[in-house]
Coordinates of C-alpha atoms in Angstrom, one line a residue:
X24 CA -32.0 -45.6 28.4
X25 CA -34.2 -43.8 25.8
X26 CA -37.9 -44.3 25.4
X27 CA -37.5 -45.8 22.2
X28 CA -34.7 -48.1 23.4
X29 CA -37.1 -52.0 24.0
X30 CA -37.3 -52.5 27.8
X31 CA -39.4 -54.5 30.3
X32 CA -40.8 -52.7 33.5
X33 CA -41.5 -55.3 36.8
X34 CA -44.8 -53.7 37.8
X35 CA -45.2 -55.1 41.5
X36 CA -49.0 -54.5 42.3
X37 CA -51.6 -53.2 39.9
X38 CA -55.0 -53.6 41.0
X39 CA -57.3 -50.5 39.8
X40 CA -54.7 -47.6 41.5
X41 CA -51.4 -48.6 39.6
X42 CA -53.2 -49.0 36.0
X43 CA -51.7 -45.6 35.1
X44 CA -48.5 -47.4 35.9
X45 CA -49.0 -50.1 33.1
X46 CA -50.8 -47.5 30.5
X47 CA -47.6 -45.1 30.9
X48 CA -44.9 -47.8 30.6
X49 CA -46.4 -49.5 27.5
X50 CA -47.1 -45.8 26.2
X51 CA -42.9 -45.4 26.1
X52 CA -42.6 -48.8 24.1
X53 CA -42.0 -51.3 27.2
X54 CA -43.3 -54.2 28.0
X55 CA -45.0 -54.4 31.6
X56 CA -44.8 -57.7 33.6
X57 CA -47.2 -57.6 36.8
X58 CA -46.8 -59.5 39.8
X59 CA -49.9 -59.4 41.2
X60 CA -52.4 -61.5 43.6
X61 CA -54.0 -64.5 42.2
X62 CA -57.4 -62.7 42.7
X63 CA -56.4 -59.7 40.7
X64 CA -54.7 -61.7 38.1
X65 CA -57.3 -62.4 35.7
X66 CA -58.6 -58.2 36.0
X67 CA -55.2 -57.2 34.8
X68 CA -54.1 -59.6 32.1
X69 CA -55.3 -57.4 29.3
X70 CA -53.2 -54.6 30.3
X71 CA -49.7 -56.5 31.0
X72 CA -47.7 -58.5 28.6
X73 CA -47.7 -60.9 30.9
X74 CA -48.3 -61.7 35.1
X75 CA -46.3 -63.5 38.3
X76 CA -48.9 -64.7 40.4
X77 CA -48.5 -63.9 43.9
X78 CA -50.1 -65.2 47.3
X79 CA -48.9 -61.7 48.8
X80 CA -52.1 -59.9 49.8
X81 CA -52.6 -55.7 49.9
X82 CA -51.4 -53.9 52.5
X83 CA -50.0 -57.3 54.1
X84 CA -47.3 -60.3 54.1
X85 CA -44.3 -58.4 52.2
X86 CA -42.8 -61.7 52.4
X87 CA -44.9 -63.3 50.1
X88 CA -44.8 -60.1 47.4
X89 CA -40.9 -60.2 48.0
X90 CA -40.8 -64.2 47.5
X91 CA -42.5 -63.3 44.1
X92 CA -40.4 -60.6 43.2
X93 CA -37.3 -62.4 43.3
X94 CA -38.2 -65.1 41.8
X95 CA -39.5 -63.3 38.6
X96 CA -36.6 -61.3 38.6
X97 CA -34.3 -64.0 38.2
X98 CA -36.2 -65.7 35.7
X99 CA -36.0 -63.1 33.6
X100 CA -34.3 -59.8 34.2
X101 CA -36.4 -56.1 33.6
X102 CA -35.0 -53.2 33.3
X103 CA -36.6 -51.8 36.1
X104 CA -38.8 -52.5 39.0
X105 CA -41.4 -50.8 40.7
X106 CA -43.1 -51.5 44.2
X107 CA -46.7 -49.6 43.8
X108 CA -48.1 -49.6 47.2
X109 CA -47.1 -50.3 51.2
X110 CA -47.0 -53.9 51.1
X111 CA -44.7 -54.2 47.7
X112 CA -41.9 -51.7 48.3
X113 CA -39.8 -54.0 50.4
X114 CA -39.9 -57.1 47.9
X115 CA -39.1 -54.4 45.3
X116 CA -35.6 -53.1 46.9
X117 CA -34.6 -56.0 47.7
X118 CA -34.1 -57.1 44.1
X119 CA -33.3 -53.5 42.6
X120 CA -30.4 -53.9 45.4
X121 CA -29.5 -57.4 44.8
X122 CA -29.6 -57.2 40.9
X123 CA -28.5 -53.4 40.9
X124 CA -31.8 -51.8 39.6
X125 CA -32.7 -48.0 39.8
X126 CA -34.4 -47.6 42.9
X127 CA -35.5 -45.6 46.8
X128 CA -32.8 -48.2 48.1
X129 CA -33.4 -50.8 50.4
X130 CA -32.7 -48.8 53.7
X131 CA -35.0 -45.9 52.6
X132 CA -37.5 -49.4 51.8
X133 CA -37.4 -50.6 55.0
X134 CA -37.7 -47.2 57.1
X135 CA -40.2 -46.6 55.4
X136 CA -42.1 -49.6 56.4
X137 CA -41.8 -48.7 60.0
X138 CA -42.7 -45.5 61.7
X139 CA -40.5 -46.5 64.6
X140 CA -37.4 -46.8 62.5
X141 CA -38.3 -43.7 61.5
X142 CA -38.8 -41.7 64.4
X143 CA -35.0 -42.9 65.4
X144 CA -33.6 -42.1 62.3
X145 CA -35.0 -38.4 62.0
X146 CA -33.9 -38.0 65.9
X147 CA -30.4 -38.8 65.1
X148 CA -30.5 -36.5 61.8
X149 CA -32.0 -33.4 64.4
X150 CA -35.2 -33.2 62.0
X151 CA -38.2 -32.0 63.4
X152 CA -40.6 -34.4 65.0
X153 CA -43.1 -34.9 68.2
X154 CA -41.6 -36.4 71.3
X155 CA -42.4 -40.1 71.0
X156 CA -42.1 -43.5 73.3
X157 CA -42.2 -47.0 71.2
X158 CA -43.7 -49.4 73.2
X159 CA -45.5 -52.9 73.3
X160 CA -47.2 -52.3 76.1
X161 CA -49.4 -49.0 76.1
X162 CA -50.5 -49.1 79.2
X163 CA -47.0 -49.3 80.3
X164 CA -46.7 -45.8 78.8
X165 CA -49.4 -44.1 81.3
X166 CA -47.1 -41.9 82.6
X167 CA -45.1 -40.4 79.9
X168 CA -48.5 -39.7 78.0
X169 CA -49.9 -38.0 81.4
X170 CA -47.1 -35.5 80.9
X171 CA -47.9 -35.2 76.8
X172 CA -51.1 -35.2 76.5
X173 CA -53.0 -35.3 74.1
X174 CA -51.0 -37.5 72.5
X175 CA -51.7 -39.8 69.6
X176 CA -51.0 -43.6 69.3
X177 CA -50.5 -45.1 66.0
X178 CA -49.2 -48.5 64.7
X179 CA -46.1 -48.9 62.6
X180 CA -46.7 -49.9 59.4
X181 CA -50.2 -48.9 58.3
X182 CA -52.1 -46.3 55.7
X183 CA -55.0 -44.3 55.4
X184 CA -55.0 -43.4 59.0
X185 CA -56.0 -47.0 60.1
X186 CA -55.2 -47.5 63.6
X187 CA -54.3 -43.7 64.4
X188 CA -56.2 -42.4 66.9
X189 CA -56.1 -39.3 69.7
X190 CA -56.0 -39.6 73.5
X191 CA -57.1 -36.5 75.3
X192 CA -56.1 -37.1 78.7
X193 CA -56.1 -39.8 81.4
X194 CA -59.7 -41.5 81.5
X195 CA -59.3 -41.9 77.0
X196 CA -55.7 -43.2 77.4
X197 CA -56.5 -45.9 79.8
X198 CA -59.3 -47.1 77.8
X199 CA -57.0 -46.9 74.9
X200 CA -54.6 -49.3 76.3
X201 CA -57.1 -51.7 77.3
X202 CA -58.6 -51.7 74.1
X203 CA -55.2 -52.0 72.4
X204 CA -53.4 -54.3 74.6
X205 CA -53.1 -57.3 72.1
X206 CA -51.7 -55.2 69.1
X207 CA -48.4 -54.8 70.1
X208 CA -45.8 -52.4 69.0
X209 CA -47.4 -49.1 69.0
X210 CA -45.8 -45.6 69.0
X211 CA -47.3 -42.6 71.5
X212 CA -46.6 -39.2 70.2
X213 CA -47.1 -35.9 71.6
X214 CA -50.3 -34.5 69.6
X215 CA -49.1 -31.4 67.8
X216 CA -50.7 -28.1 66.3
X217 CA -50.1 -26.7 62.8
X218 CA -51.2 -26.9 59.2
X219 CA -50.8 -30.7 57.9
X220 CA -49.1 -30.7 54.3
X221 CA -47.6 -33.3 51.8
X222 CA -44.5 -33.6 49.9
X223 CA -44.1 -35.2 46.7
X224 CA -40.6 -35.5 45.3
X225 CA -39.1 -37.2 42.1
X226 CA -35.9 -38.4 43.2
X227 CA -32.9 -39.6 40.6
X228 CA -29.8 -40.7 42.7
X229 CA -30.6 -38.5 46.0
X230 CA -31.2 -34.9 43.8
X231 CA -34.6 -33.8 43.7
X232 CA -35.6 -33.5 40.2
X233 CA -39.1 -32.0 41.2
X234 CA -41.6 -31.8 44.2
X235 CA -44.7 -30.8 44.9
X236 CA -46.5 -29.1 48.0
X237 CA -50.0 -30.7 49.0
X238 CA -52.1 -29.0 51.7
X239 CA -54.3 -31.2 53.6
X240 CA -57.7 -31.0 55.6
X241 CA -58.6 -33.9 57.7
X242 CA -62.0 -34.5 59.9
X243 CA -59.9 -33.8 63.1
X244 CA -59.6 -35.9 66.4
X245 CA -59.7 -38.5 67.0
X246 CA -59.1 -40.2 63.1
X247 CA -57.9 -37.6 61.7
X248 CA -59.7 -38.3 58.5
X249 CA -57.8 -36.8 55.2
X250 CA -60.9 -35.4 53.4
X251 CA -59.4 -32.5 51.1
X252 CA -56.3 -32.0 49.1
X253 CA -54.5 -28.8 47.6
X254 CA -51.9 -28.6 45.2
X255 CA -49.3 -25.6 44.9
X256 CA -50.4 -23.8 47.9
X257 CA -49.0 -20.4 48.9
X258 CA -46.2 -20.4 51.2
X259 CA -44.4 -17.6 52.6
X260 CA -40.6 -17.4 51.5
X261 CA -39.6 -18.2 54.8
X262 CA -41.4 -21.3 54.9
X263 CA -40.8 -22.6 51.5
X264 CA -37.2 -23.0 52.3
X265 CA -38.2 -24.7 55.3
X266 CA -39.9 -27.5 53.7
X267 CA -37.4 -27.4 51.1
X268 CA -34.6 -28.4 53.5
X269 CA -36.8 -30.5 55.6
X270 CA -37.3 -33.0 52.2
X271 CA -33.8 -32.9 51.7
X272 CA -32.7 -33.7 55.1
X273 CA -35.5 -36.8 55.1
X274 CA -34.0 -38.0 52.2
X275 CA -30.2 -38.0 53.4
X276 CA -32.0 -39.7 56.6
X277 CA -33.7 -42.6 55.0
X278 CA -30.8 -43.3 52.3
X279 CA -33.3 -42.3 49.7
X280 CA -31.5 -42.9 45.9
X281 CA -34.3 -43.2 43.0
X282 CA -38.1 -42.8 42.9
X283 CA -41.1 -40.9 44.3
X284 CA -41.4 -40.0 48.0
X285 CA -44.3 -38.9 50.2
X286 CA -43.7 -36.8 53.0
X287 CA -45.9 -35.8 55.5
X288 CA -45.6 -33.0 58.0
X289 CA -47.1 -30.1 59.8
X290 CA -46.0 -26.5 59.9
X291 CA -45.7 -25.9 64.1
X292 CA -44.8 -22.8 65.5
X293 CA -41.4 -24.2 65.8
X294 CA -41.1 -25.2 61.8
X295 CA -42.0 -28.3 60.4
X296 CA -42.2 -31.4 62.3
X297 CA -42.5 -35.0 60.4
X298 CA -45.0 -37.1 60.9
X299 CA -44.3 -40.1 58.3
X300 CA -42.2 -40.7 55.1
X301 CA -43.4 -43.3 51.8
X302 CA -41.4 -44.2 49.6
X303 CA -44.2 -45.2 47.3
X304 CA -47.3 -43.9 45.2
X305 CA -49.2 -41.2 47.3
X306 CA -53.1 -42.1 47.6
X307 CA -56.0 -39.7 47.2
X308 CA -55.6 -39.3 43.2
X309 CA -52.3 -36.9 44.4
X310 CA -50.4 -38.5 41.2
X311 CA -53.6 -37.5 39.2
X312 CA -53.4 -34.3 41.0
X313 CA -49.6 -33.6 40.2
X314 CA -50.2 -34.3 36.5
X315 CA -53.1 -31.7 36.7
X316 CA -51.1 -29.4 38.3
X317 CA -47.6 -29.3 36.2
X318 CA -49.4 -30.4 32.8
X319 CA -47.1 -33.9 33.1
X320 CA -47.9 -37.3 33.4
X321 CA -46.4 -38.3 37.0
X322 CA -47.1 -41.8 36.4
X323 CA -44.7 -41.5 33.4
X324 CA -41.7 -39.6 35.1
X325 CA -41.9 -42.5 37.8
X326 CA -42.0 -45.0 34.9
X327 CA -38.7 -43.3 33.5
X328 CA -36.8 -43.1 36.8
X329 CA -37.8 -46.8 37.7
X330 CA -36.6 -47.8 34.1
X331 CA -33.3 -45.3 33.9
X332 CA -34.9 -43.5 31.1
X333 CA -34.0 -39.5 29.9
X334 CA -36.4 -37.4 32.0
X335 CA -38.2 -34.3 30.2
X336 CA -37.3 -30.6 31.0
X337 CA -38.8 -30.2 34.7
X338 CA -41.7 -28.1 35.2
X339 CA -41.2 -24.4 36.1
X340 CA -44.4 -23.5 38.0
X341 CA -48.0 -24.9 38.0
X342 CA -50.1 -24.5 35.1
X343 CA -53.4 -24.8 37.1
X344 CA -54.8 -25.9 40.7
X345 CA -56.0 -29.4 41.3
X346 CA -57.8 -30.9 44.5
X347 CA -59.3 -33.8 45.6
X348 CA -62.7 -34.0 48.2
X349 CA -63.7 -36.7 49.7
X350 CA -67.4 -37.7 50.7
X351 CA -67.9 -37.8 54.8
X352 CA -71.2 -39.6 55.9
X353 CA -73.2 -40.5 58.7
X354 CA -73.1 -44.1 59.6
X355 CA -76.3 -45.9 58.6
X356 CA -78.3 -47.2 55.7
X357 CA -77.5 -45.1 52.6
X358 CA -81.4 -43.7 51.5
X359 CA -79.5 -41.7 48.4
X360 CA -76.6 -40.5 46.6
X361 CA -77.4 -37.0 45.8
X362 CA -75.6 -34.2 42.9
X363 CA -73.2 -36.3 40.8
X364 CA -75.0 -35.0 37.6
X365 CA -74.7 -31.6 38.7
X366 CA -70.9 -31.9 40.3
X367 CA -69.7 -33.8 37.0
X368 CA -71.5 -30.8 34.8
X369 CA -69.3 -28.2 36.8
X370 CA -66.3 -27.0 34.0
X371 CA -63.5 -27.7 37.4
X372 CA -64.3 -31.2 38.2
X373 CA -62.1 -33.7 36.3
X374 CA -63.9 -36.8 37.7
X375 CA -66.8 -37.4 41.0
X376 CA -67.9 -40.9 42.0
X377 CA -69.5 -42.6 45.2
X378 CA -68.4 -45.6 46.3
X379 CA -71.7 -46.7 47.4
X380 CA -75.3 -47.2 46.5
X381 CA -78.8 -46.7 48.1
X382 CA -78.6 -49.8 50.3
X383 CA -75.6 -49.9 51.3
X384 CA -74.4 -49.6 54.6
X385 CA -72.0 -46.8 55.7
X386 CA -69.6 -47.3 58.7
X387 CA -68.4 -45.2 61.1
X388 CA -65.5 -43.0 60.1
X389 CA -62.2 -43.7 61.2
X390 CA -59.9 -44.3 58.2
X391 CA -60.5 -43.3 54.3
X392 CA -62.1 -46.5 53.7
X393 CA -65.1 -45.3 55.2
X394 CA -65.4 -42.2 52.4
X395 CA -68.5 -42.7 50.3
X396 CA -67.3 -40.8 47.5
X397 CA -64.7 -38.5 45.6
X398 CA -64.4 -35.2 43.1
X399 CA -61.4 -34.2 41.6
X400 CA -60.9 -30.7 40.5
X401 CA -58.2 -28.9 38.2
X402 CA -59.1 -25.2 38.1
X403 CA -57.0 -21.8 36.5
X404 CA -56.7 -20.0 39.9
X405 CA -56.6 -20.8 43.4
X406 CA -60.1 -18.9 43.4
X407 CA -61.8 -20.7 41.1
X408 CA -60.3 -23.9 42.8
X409 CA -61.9 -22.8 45.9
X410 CA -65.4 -22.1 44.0
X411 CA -65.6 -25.4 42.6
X412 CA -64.7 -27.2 45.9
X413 CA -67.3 -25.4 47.8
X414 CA -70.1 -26.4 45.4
X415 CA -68.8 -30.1 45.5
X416 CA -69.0 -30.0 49.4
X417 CA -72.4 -28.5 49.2
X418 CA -74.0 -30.7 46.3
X419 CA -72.2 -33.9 46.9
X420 CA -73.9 -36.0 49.7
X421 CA -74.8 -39.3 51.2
X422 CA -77.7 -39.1 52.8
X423 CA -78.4 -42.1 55.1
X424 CA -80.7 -42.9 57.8
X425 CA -78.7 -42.2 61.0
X426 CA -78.2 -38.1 58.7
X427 CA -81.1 -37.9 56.4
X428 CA -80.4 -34.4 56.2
X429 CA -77.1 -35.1 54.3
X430 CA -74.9 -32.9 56.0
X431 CA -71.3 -34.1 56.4
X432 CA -71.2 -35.0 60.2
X433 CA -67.6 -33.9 60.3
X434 CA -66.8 -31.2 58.5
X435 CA -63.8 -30.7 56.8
X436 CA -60.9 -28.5 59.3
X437 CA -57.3 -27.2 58.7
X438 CA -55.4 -30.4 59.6
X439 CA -53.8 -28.1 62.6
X440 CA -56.9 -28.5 64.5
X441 CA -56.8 -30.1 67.8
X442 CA -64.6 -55.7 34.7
X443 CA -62.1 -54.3 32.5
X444 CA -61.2 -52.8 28.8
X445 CA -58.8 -53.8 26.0
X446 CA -55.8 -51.8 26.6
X447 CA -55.7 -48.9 24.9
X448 CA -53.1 -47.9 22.1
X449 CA -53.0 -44.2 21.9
X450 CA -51.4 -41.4 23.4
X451 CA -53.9 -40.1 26.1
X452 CA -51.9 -36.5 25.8
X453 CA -53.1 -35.8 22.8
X454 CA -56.3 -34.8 24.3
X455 CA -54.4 -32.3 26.1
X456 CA -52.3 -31.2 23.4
X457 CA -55.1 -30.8 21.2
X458 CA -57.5 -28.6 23.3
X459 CA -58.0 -25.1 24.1
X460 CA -60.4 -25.8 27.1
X461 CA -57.7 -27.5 29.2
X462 CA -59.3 -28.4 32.1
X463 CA -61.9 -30.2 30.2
X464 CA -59.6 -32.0 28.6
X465 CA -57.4 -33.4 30.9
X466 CA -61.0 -35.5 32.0
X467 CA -60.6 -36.9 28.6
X468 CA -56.8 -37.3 29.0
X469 CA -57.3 -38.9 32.5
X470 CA -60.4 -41.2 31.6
X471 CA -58.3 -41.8 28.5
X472 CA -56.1 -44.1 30.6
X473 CA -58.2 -47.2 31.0
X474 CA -60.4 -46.7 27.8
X475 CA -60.7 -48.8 24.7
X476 CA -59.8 -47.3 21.4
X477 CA -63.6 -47.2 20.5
X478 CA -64.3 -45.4 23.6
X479 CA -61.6 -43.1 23.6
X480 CA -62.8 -42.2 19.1
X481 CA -66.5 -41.6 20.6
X482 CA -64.7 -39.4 23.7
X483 CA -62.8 -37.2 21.5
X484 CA -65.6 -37.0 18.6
X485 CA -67.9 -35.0 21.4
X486 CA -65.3 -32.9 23.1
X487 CA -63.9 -31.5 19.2
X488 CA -68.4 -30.4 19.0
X489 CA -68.3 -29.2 22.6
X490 CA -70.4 -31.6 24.3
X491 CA -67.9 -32.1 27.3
X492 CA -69.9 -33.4 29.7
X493 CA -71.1 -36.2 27.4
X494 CA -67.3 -37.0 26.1
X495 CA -66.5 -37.2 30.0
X496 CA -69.3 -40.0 30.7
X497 CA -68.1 -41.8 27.4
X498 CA -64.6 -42.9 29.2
X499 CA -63.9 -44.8 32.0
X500 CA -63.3 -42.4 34.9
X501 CA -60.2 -41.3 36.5
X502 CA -58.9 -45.0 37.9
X503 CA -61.3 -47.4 37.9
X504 CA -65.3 -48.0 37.7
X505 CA -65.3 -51.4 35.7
X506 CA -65.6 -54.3 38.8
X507 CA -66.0 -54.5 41.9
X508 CA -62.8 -52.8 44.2
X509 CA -59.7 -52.9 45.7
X510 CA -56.7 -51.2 47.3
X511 CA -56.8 -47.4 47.4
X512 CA -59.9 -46.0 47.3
X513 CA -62.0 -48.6 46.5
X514 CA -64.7 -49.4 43.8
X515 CA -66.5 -46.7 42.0
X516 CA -70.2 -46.5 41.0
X517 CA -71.5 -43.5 38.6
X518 CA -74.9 -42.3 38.9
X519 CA -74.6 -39.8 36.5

């Protein structure tokens, strides 16, 4: 199918993190039809042609979002169908394999759901992983861990490292289990040491079209926190074909046909080893981050394979570096929110929010919905990436009772330690297109997504005199800072 070709895409979850999903598709002339949550129905309306209410819930009861799904589908058929996040991908492949729709397949769907399924699949494929047990009773698993350790236990169908935690030895495990002892099905891997890295892959019928390599720092044990992303890092020659051949061995493993995949692995001394597989949208802006990167709208070549549509020429090596940081704080009352101004003025950063205001109160740290706050960066060299992530990490802090001094209490490590617009009608690539200062303008291109028509005028009026910084604050930033939150990475609140 070609863009111009009228089409419908079935957009299963929206919320603030799939917008770019809606923009994109209605950008190549189709119409977008949401399923979405009753609560999130009246936030979206404006930017779908129309919406399925759903009593499905984020990150939970697939059933409900596949009940949905099906039912839409056979009232009226789309050209294609996308599941956005964890708890939508199944109820999508079961109707692009009932009705015969573009997508990961519904064994890839349903591996994908459940880390187990994985770990037995990858085992039988001889792809690299830790020694694991599967068990519904950790206590039960005493011994093998004795012999592992440390080891980590995670659930089996969960994101943002909710649940994942590591054991250390004996005295930790036992508490561990006793803690843990009504959650049932848990897995207990063999901790392991290396560089943590992500894979993104475009996929049209098993052939990777394009992928990207994501480097990854995390706080460490026990949560393993993901705090800072890199795009395009340097591998040795050696290693770059090992990752190569590790994503397509996970995707002959999994059955994976159409769409995007996340991989997620770490370099050992031994090669790469998994340690989970998505067939869904990466969190942490890394879509945002990929666009950055290759100068192409990811949200649009995901759009195309969902939909069957042509696909553009393929990128042929990064046109800048991206990241994305994420705020760490101490627990406690939040006192202040200190250097937005001053990170948003830096010529790098793309987009900085907190999450939180003076008030507020900041929990202890053990997934990413504890971050306070975010800064995405799209830099010409790997150096200047660096530079401009170093003066985020030093200027952009929480400072809260328990840390007045507003130091991250974890600091970032090498992961191998041990309420809404009118939806816009213009081409947020033009921006792009139209500017010799690219990394300012793909702010304008990103904020572009979500903004009005007036907004987007007044945006492009001050970047064409030079007054970046003041065109950036005239759109609506990178995903969402109009209502209160949601999935992903939550709500947004400028102080700039």
């Amino acid at each position: 199918m070609s863009a111009q070709d009228q089409g419908e895409l079935l957009l299963v979850g929206v919320g603030f993190m799939g917008r770019p999903y809606a923009a994109a598709a209605r950008r190549l002339g189709l119409r977008v039809r949401a399923v979405e949550t009753q609560h999130w129905t009246g936030a979206i309306a404006h930017l779908v042609d129309s919406v399925e209410p759903s009593l499905g819930q984020y990150g939970s009861l697939d059933e409900l979002w596949a009940e949905t799904v099906h039912a839409a589908v056979v009232k009226s058929r789309p050209t294609g169908i996308f599941g956005f996040t964890e708890s939508h991908v199944l109820g999508a492949a079961l109707a692009q394999d009932h009705f015969g729709l573009p997508g990961p397949s519904l064994q890839a769907a349903v591996i994908s759901r459940n880390k187990a399924l994985q770990r037995g699949r990858f085992a039988a494929h001889g792809i690299g992983q830790p020694a694991y047990r599967l068990t519904d009773d950790l206590a039960s698993t005493a011994e093998w861990a004795a012999t592992h350790f440390p080891v980590v236990v995670k659930p089996l169908s969960s994101a943002g490292s909710v649940g994942v935690e590591l054991v250390a030895d004996a005295d930790a495990f036992e508490a561990a289990a006793h803690r843990r002892a009504a959650e049932g099905a848990l897995l207990v891997e063999k901790a392991l040491d290396g560089p943590e890295y992500s894979w993104e892959a475009l996929v049209r019928d098993g052939e990777v079209w394009f992928a990207n390599l994501t480097a990854k720092e995390t706080t460490g044990p026990p949560h393993f926190v993901e705090v800072t992303h890199r795009t395009a890092p340097h591998l040795p020659d050696r290693d770059a074909r090992l990752v190569a051949e590790l994503g397509r061995s996970v995707l002959t493993a999994i059955g994976m046909r159409t769409g995007i995949v996340h991989l997620e692995f770490r370099l050992t001394d031994t090669g790469p080893a998994v340690m989970e597989v998505a067939v869904r949208t990466p969190g942490d802006f890394l879509m945002e981050l990929c666009s950055l990167t290759y100068d192409t709208d990811w949200f649009e070549l995901v759009v195309r394979l969902a939909t069957g549509m042509d696909l553009p020429p393929a990128p042929e090596s990064p046109t800048r570096y991206a990241a994305s940081h994420f705020v760490i704080s101490d627990p406690g009352k939040v006192i202040s929110t200190d250097g937005l101004p001053e990170v948003l003025a830096h010529p790098a950063v793309v987009d900085a929010a907190f999450k939180i205001t003076p008030g507020d109160t900041v929990a202890p740290t053990s997934s990413s919905l504890q971050r306070t706050g975010h800064a995405i960066i799209a830099a010409d060299t790997p150096e200047e990436r660096e530079e401009a992530l170093a003066f985020v990490r030093e200027t952009l802090k929480v400072r809260t009772e328990a840390g007045a001094g507003g130091a991250e209490p974890s600091p970032a490590t090498p992961s191998g330690s041990s309420a809404a617009a009118a939806r816009p009608s213009f081409d947020p690539g033009e921006v792009r297109r139209g500017s010799g200062r690219r990394g300012q303008a793909d702010a304008l291109a990103i904020g572009g997504c979500l903004a009005t028509r007036e907004e987007f005028s007044a945006a492009r009026t001050a970047a064409e005199s030079g007054t970046w910084t003041a065109a950036r604050r005239l759109l609506p930033r990178t995903l969402a800072d109009r209502g209160p939150g949601g999935e992903g990475n939550g709500p947004v609140v400028r102080h700039g």
